[in-house]
Amino acid sequence: MFTEVPATKYRLSRRKLLYGVGINDALYQVTQKTENSKTVLCPYYAKWISMIRRVYSEEFKLNQPAYADCTIHPDWLRFSNFRSWMEIREWQGLELDKDLKNPGNKEYSKDNCLFVSEQVNTFFTSGRNKTSGLPPGVQLRNNKYEVTVSVGKSKKIWVGTYRSIGEALEKYLEAKEKSMYFMLNTEQNQEVKEAVVRYFRYFSEVLYKTHTDILTP
């Protein structure tokens, strides 16, 4: 349990910019030690610094190149502004998402971001399979393309076997859409539900564009 303890003037004066850009203007100590000498972070600060790290840590971006072109709105470089936005939202156990609401977006800001479940945050994957180069959910078996799709957090179902990558991808998207609505049955946030449904069209287009070279005869 984190308890806000006022920061001393000395501690406030010792603060530096986080990753050269982030301004921690909290009037309390954002970290504290427990009786077991473990460090506990303010939950608002933990979300904020995680966002700052994704965008401004060169080491992080080397391991996660998808964040190379991401930015943060100037307002959110100040911790208090981010906290004001976060504390009036449901966020416990959820992840900060920047592009579900506005597909293709690269900027973290109050107009773009939503808090979503891990399941929603990882639902759309449009990249190639690292081993086979095939679309997600598609694998080559006995000279045919077998399609599976995830339903819920871990369960996978077999969709079918097809002669071409194009047909396999089409069937994958049909099954993926059904899986999407199954997932949304348990989603309570209406804004997130609407964003997921809108995002599906963008996801489908990106998937086809990503695999144009192997879809063209």
mmCIF file of C-alpha atoms in Angstrom:
data_model
loop_
_atom_site.group_PDB
_atom_site.id
_atom_site.type_symbol
_atom_site.label_atom_id
_atom_site.label_comp_id
_atom_site.label_asym_id
_atom_site.label_seq_id
_atom_site.Cartn_x
_atom_site.Cartn_y
_atom_site.Cartn_z
ATOM 1 C CA MET A 1 0.000 0.000 0.000
ATOM 2 C CA PHE A 2 1.425 3.384 -1.002
ATOM 3 C CA THR A 3 0.876 6.339 1.336
ATOM 4 C CA GLU A 4 1.615 9.885 0.225
ATOM 5 C CA VAL A 5 4.206 11.530 2.442
ATOM 6 C CA PRO A 6 5.017 15.229 1.878
ATOM 7 C CA ALA A 7 8.436 15.718 0.307
ATOM 8 C CA THR A 8 10.925 17.953 2.085
ATOM 9 C CA LYS A 9 12.244 21.084 0.397
ATOM 10 C CA TYR A 10 15.625 19.393 0.206
ATOM 11 C CA ARG A 11 14.206 16.395 -1.649
ATOM 12 C CA LEU A 12 12.271 18.652 -4.017
ATOM 13 C CA SER A 13 15.400 20.636 -4.810
ATOM 14 C CA ARG A 14 17.336 17.455 -5.632
ATOM 15 C CA ARG A 15 14.958 16.232 -8.319
ATOM 16 C CA LYS A 16 16.236 16.029 -11.879
ATOM 17 C CA LEU A 17 14.507 15.685 -15.225
ATOM 18 C CA LEU A 18 13.599 12.083 -15.956
ATOM 19 C CA TYR A 19 15.284 10.946 -19.153
ATOM 20 C CA GLY A 20 16.040 14.607 -19.744
ATOM 21 C CA VAL A 21 12.394 15.592 -20.262
ATOM 22 C CA GLY A 22 10.042 14.397 -17.493
ATOM 23 C CA ILE A 23 9.153 16.855 -14.752
ATOM 24 C CA ASN A 24 8.225 15.262 -11.436
ATOM 25 C CA ASP A 25 6.326 18.087 -9.737
ATOM 26 C CA ALA A 26 4.614 15.948 -7.067
ATOM 27 C CA LEU A 27 4.697 17.584 -3.627
ATOM 28 C CA TYR A 28 5.031 14.159 -2.018
ATOM 29 C CA GLN A 29 7.618 11.390 -2.147
ATOM 30 C CA VAL A 30 6.789 9.227 -5.151
ATOM 31 C CA THR A 31 8.840 6.321 -3.758
ATOM 32 C CA GLN A 32 8.969 4.938 -0.249
ATOM 33 C CA LYS A 33 10.499 2.048 1.651
ATOM 34 C CA THR A 34 8.373 -0.613 3.330
ATOM 35 C CA GLU A 35 9.192 -2.339 6.598
ATOM 36 C CA ASN A 36 10.827 -5.076 4.524
ATOM 37 C CA SER A 37 13.046 -2.465 2.830
ATOM 38 C CA LYS A 38 11.226 -2.870 -0.466
ATOM 39 C CA THR A 39 10.710 0.186 -2.670
ATOM 40 C CA VAL A 40 7.085 1.049 -3.419
ATOM 41 C CA LEU A 41 6.150 3.531 -6.137
ATOM 42 C CA CYS A 42 3.151 5.823 -6.306
ATOM 43 C CA PRO A 43 0.858 3.995 -8.777
ATOM 44 C CA TYR A 44 0.275 7.186 -10.780
ATOM 45 C CA TYR A 45 3.998 7.833 -10.941
ATOM 46 C CA ALA A 46 4.687 4.222 -11.951
ATOM 47 C CA LYS A 47 2.394 4.543 -14.983
ATOM 48 C CA TRP A 48 3.849 7.931 -15.875
ATOM 49 C CA ILE A 49 7.502 6.943 -15.675
ATOM 50 C CA SER A 50 6.799 3.766 -17.647
ATOM 51 C CA MET A 51 5.411 5.935 -20.449
ATOM 52 C CA ILE A 52 8.392 8.308 -20.280
ATOM 53 C CA ARG A 53 10.780 5.359 -20.444
ATOM 54 C CA ARG A 54 9.122 3.868 -23.523
ATOM 55 C CA VAL A 55 9.580 7.060 -25.484
ATOM 56 C CA TYR A 56 12.832 8.535 -24.175
ATOM 57 C CA SER A 57 14.973 5.594 -23.081
ATOM 58 C CA GLU A 58 17.356 4.710 -25.907
ATOM 59 C CA GLU A 59 18.006 1.317 -24.337
ATOM 60 C CA PHE A 60 14.290 0.528 -24.237
ATOM 61 C CA LYS A 61 13.789 1.528 -27.877
ATOM 62 C CA LEU A 62 16.679 -0.671 -28.982
ATOM 63 C CA ASN A 63 14.791 -3.648 -27.583
ATOM 64 C CA GLN A 64 11.362 -2.345 -28.650
ATOM 65 C CA PRO A 65 11.883 -0.589 -32.022
ATOM 66 C CA ALA A 66 8.114 -0.114 -32.455
ATOM 67 C CA TYR A 67 8.439 2.840 -30.064
ATOM 68 C CA ALA A 68 11.194 4.562 -32.083
ATOM 69 C CA ASP A 69 8.893 7.237 -33.538
ATOM 70 C CA CYS A 70 6.643 7.732 -30.525
ATOM 71 C CA THR A 71 6.245 11.071 -28.753
ATOM 72 C CA ILE A 72 4.546 12.456 -25.651
ATOM 73 C CA HIS A 73 2.405 15.581 -25.663
ATOM 74 C CA PRO A 74 4.227 18.409 -23.828
ATOM 75 C CA ASP A 75 1.446 18.571 -21.205
ATOM 76 C CA TRP A 76 2.151 14.998 -20.166
ATOM 77 C CA LEU A 77 5.841 15.605 -19.618
ATOM 78 C CA ARG A 78 4.692 17.152 -16.333
ATOM 79 C CA PHE A 79 3.649 14.439 -13.864
ATOM 80 C CA SER A 80 0.790 16.391 -12.248
ATOM 81 C CA ASN A 81 -0.982 16.787 -15.597
ATOM 82 C CA PHE A 82 -0.780 13.071 -16.316
ATOM 83 C CA ARG A 83 -1.979 12.214 -12.822
ATOM 84 C CA SER A 84 -4.986 14.568 -13.113
ATOM 85 C CA TRP A 85 -6.055 12.701 -16.245
ATOM 86 C CA MET A 86 -5.388 9.257 -14.807
ATOM 87 C CA GLU A 87 -7.010 9.587 -11.396
ATOM 88 C CA ILE A 88 -10.519 10.164 -12.798
ATOM 89 C CA ARG A 89 -10.347 6.963 -14.836
ATOM 90 C CA GLU A 90 -10.531 3.272 -14.133
ATOM 91 C CA TRP A 91 -6.916 2.118 -14.350
ATOM 92 C CA GLN A 92 -6.299 -0.562 -11.725
ATOM 93 C CA GLY A 93 -4.826 -3.635 -13.397
ATOM 94 C CA LEU A 94 -5.017 -1.994 -16.816
ATOM 95 C CA GLU A 95 -2.421 -0.895 -19.373
ATOM 96 C CA LEU A 96 -1.943 2.492 -21.041
ATOM 97 C CA ASP A 97 -2.674 2.300 -24.783
ATOM 98 C CA LYS A 98 -1.899 5.078 -27.267
ATOM 99 C CA ASP A 99 -3.331 3.952 -30.621
ATOM 100 C CA LEU A 100 -6.479 1.890 -30.104
ATOM 101 C CA LYS A 101 -8.607 5.027 -30.000
ATOM 102 C CA ASN A 102 -6.841 6.642 -32.971
ATOM 103 C CA PRO A 103 -5.302 3.929 -35.199
ATOM 104 C CA GLY A 104 -1.749 4.636 -36.262
ATOM 105 C CA ASN A 105 -1.265 7.308 -33.615
ATOM 106 C CA LYS A 106 2.256 7.684 -32.176
ATOM 107 C CA GLU A 107 1.662 10.341 -29.507
ATOM 108 C CA TYR A 108 0.772 9.739 -25.879
ATOM 109 C CA SER A 109 -1.781 12.375 -24.872
ATOM 110 C CA LYS A 110 -5.148 12.792 -23.152
ATOM 111 C CA ASP A 111 -6.901 12.822 -26.532
ATOM 112 C CA ASN A 112 -5.333 9.580 -27.723
ATOM 113 C CA CYS A 113 -4.893 7.293 -24.731
ATOM 114 C CA LEU A 114 -7.097 4.731 -23.031
ATOM 115 C CA PHE A 115 -6.584 2.274 -20.203
ATOM 116 C CA VAL A 116 -7.224 -1.246 -21.482
ATOM 117 C CA SER A 117 -6.849 -4.810 -20.278
ATOM 118 C CA GLU A 118 -3.794 -6.860 -21.239
ATOM 119 C CA GLN A 119 -6.075 -8.993 -23.388
ATOM 120 C CA VAL A 120 -7.246 -5.994 -25.411
ATOM 121 C CA ASN A 121 -3.763 -4.497 -25.573
ATOM 122 C CA THR A 122 -2.294 -7.630 -27.143
ATOM 123 C CA PHE A 123 -5.275 -8.660 -29.273
ATOM 124 C CA PHE A 124 -4.163 -7.059 -32.538
ATOM 125 C CA THR A 125 -0.870 -8.366 -33.939
ATOM 126 C CA SER A 126 -0.259 -7.600 -37.594
ATOM 127 C CA GLY A 127 3.421 -8.457 -37.980
ATOM 128 C CA ARG A 128 4.938 -11.471 -39.701
ATOM 129 C CA ASN A 129 5.671 -14.699 -37.900
ATOM 130 C CA LYS A 130 9.403 -14.367 -37.110
ATOM 131 C CA THR A 131 10.114 -17.959 -38.125
ATOM 132 C CA SER A 132 7.899 -18.542 -41.161
ATOM 133 C CA GLY A 133 7.234 -15.011 -42.432
ATOM 134 C CA LEU A 134 3.527 -15.886 -42.601
ATOM 135 C CA PRO A 135 0.642 -13.808 -41.199
ATOM 136 C CA PRO A 136 -0.309 -14.320 -37.531
ATOM 137 C CA GLY A 137 -2.472 -17.376 -36.973
ATOM 138 C CA VAL A 138 -1.288 -19.019 -40.213
ATOM 139 C CA GLN A 139 1.203 -21.857 -40.516
ATOM 140 C CA LEU A 140 2.258 -24.109 -43.378
ATOM 141 C CA ARG A 141 1.588 -27.792 -42.809
ATOM 142 C CA ASN A 142 1.713 -30.503 -45.494
ATOM 143 C CA ASN A 143 1.743 -27.870 -48.266
ATOM 144 C CA LYS A 144 -1.456 -26.288 -46.957
ATOM 145 C CA TYR A 145 -2.088 -23.284 -44.750
ATOM 146 C CA GLU A 146 -3.554 -24.064 -41.361
ATOM 147 C CA VAL A 147 -5.350 -21.317 -39.445
ATOM 148 C CA THR A 148 -5.881 -20.989 -35.695
ATOM 149 C CA VAL A 149 -7.174 -18.059 -33.673
ATOM 150 C CA SER A 150 -7.079 -17.186 -30.002
ATOM 151 C CA VAL A 151 -10.316 -17.016 -28.038
ATOM 152 C CA GLY A 152 -10.094 -15.427 -24.632
ATOM 153 C CA LYS A 153 -6.752 -15.139 -22.833
ATOM 154 C CA SER A 154 -5.148 -18.432 -23.750
ATOM 155 C CA LYS A 155 -7.473 -20.789 -25.593
ATOM 156 C CA LYS A 156 -6.823 -21.368 -29.301
ATOM 157 C CA ILE A 157 -9.264 -22.894 -31.745
ATOM 158 C CA TRP A 158 -8.591 -24.491 -35.099
ATOM 159 C CA VAL A 159 -10.279 -22.637 -37.979
ATOM 160 C CA GLY A 160 -9.377 -24.750 -40.999
ATOM 161 C CA THR A 161 -6.827 -25.664 -43.678
ATOM 162 C CA TYR A 162 -6.611 -23.767 -46.975
ATOM 163 C CA ARG A 163 -4.737 -23.977 -50.263
ATOM 164 C CA SER A 164 -3.607 -20.331 -50.506
ATOM 165 C CA ILE A 165 -2.253 -17.723 -48.116
ATOM 166 C CA GLY A 166 -4.912 -15.295 -49.302
ATOM 167 C CA GLU A 167 -7.765 -17.615 -48.409
ATOM 168 C CA ALA A 168 -6.104 -18.492 -45.108
ATOM 169 C CA LEU A 169 -5.759 -14.817 -44.195
ATOM 170 C CA GLU A 170 -9.372 -14.144 -45.120
ATOM 171 C CA LYS A 171 -10.583 -16.990 -42.902
ATOM 172 C CA TYR A 172 -8.262 -15.863 -40.118
ATOM 173 C CA LEU A 173 -9.800 -12.379 -40.141
ATOM 174 C CA GLU A 174 -13.319 -13.782 -40.118
ATOM 175 C CA ALA A 175 -12.469 -15.904 -37.078
ATOM 176 C CA LYS A 176 -10.563 -13.037 -35.485
ATOM 177 C CA GLU A 177 -13.609 -10.789 -35.723
ATOM 178 C CA LYS A 178 -15.763 -13.414 -34.002
ATOM 179 C CA SER A 179 -13.092 -13.774 -31.324
ATOM 180 C CA MET A 180 -13.113 -9.993 -30.898
ATOM 181 C CA TYR A 181 -16.817 -9.894 -30.110
ATOM 182 C CA PHE A 182 -16.397 -12.825 -27.736
ATOM 183 C CA MET A 183 -13.694 -10.859 -25.912
ATOM 184 C CA LEU A 184 -15.852 -7.740 -25.759
ATOM 185 C CA ASN A 185 -18.637 -9.594 -23.956
ATOM 186 C CA THR A 186 -16.696 -9.063 -20.743
ATOM 187 C CA GLU A 187 -15.530 -5.503 -21.486
ATOM 188 C CA GLN A 188 -17.224 -2.927 -19.250
ATOM 189 C CA ASN A 189 -15.810 0.273 -20.747
ATOM 190 C CA GLN A 190 -18.027 1.385 -23.630
ATOM 191 C CA GLU A 191 -15.352 3.688 -25.049
ATOM 192 C CA VAL A 192 -12.913 0.787 -25.220
ATOM 193 C CA LYS A 193 -15.504 -1.478 -26.845
ATOM 194 C CA GLU A 194 -16.220 1.067 -29.560
ATOM 195 C CA ALA A 195 -12.508 1.686 -30.117
ATOM 196 C CA VAL A 196 -11.792 -2.035 -30.532
ATOM 197 C CA VAL A 197 -14.537 -2.441 -33.142
ATOM 198 C CA ARG A 198 -13.307 0.604 -35.082
ATOM 199 C CA TYR A 199 -9.715 -0.605 -34.887
ATOM 200 C CA PHE A 200 -10.538 -3.943 -36.489
ATOM 201 C CA ARG A 201 -10.925 -2.388 -39.957
ATOM 202 C CA TYR A 202 -7.551 -0.669 -39.633
ATOM 203 C CA PHE A 203 -6.011 -3.919 -38.383
ATOM 204 C CA SER A 204 -7.325 -5.820 -41.413
ATOM 205 C CA GLU A 205 -5.926 -3.255 -43.850
ATOM 206 C CA VAL A 206 -2.516 -3.256 -42.170
ATOM 207 C CA LEU A 207 -2.425 -7.044 -42.201
ATOM 208 C CA TYR A 208 -2.997 -7.179 -45.958
ATOM 209 C CA LYS A 209 -0.455 -4.422 -46.638
ATOM 210 C CA THR A 210 2.159 -6.101 -44.435
ATOM 211 C CA HIS A 211 1.891 -9.334 -46.413
ATOM 212 C CA THR A 212 1.346 -7.956 -49.931
ATOM 213 C CA ASP A 213 4.469 -9.647 -51.291
ATOM 214 C CA ILE A 214 3.364 -13.160 -50.323
ATOM 215 C CA LEU A 215 -0.300 -12.612 -51.138
ATOM 216 C CA THR A 216 0.412 -11.584 -54.750
ATOM 217 C CA PRO A 217 0.739 -14.586 -57.068
#
